[in-house]
Coordinates of C-alpha atoms in Angstrom, one line a residue:
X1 CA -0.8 -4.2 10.8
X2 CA 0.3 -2.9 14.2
X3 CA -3.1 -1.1 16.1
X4 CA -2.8 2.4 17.5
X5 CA -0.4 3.7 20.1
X6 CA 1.9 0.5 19.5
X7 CA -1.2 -1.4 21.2
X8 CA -1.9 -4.9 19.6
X9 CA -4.4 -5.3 16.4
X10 CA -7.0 -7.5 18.0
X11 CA -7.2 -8.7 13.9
X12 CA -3.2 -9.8 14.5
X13 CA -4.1 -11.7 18.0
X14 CA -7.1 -13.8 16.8
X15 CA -5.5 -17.0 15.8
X16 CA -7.8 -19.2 13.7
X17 CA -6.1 -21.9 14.8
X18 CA -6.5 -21.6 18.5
X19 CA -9.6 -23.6 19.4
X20 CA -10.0 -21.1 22.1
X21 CA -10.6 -18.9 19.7
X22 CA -12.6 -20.9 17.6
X23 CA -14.7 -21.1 20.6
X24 CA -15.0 -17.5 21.1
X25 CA -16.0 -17.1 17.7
X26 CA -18.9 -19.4 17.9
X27 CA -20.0 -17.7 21.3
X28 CA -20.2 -14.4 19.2
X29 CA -22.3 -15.8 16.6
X30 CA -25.0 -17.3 18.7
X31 CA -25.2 -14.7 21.2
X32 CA -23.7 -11.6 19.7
X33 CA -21.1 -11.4 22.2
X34 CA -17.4 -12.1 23.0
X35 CA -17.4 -14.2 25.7
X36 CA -16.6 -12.2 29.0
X37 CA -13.0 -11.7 29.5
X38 CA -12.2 -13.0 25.8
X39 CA -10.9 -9.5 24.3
X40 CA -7.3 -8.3 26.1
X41 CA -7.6 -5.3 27.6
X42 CA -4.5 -3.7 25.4
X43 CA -6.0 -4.8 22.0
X44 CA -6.5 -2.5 19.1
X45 CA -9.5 -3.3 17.7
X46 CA -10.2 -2.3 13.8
X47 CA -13.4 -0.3 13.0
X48 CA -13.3 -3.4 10.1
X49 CA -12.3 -6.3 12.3
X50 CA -15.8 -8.6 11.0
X51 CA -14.9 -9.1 8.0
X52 CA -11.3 -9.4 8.6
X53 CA -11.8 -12.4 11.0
X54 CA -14.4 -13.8 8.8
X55 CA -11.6 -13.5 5.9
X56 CA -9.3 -15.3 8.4
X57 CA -11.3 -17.9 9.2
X58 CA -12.5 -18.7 5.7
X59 CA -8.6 -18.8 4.6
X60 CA -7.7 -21.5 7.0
X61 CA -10.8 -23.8 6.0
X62 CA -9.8 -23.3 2.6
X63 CA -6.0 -24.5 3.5
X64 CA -7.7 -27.3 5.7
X65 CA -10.1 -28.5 2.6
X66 CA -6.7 -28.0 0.0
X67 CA -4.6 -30.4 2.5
X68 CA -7.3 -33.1 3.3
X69 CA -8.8 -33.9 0.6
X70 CA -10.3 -37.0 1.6
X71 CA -12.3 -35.2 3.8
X72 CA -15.7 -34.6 1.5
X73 CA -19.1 -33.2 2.6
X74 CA -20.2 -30.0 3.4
X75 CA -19.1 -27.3 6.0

């Protein structure tokens, strides 16, 4: 999904595998914020981008629990 005006999807540019990222996330949960200067300026950002990140996220946790599955517990 390429954003508007050939800018960047901010959905495309989150990598859930970038602990940077990771981080960012995590910032934005506990304080309701990106972290300040997270977000490129050029980024498309989705009206829907919440749940697509979430979606993201959840995916690659779900590949993570698949491929280690010695690895039991919780989350």
């Amino acid at each position: 999904m390429q954003g508007t005006n050939n800018r960047p999807s901010f959905c495309e540019w989150f990598d859930p595998h970038n602990i940077e990222h990771i981080k960012a996330y995590v910032c934005l949960q506990e304080t309701g914020t990106w972290p300040r200067g997270f977000t490129p300026e050029n980024i498309y950002i989705e009206f829907n981008w919440q749940p697509i990140l979430a979606f993201k996220l959840a995916n690659e946790w779900i590949r993570y629990k698949l491929h280690n599955p010695s690895r039991t517990g919780g989350a």
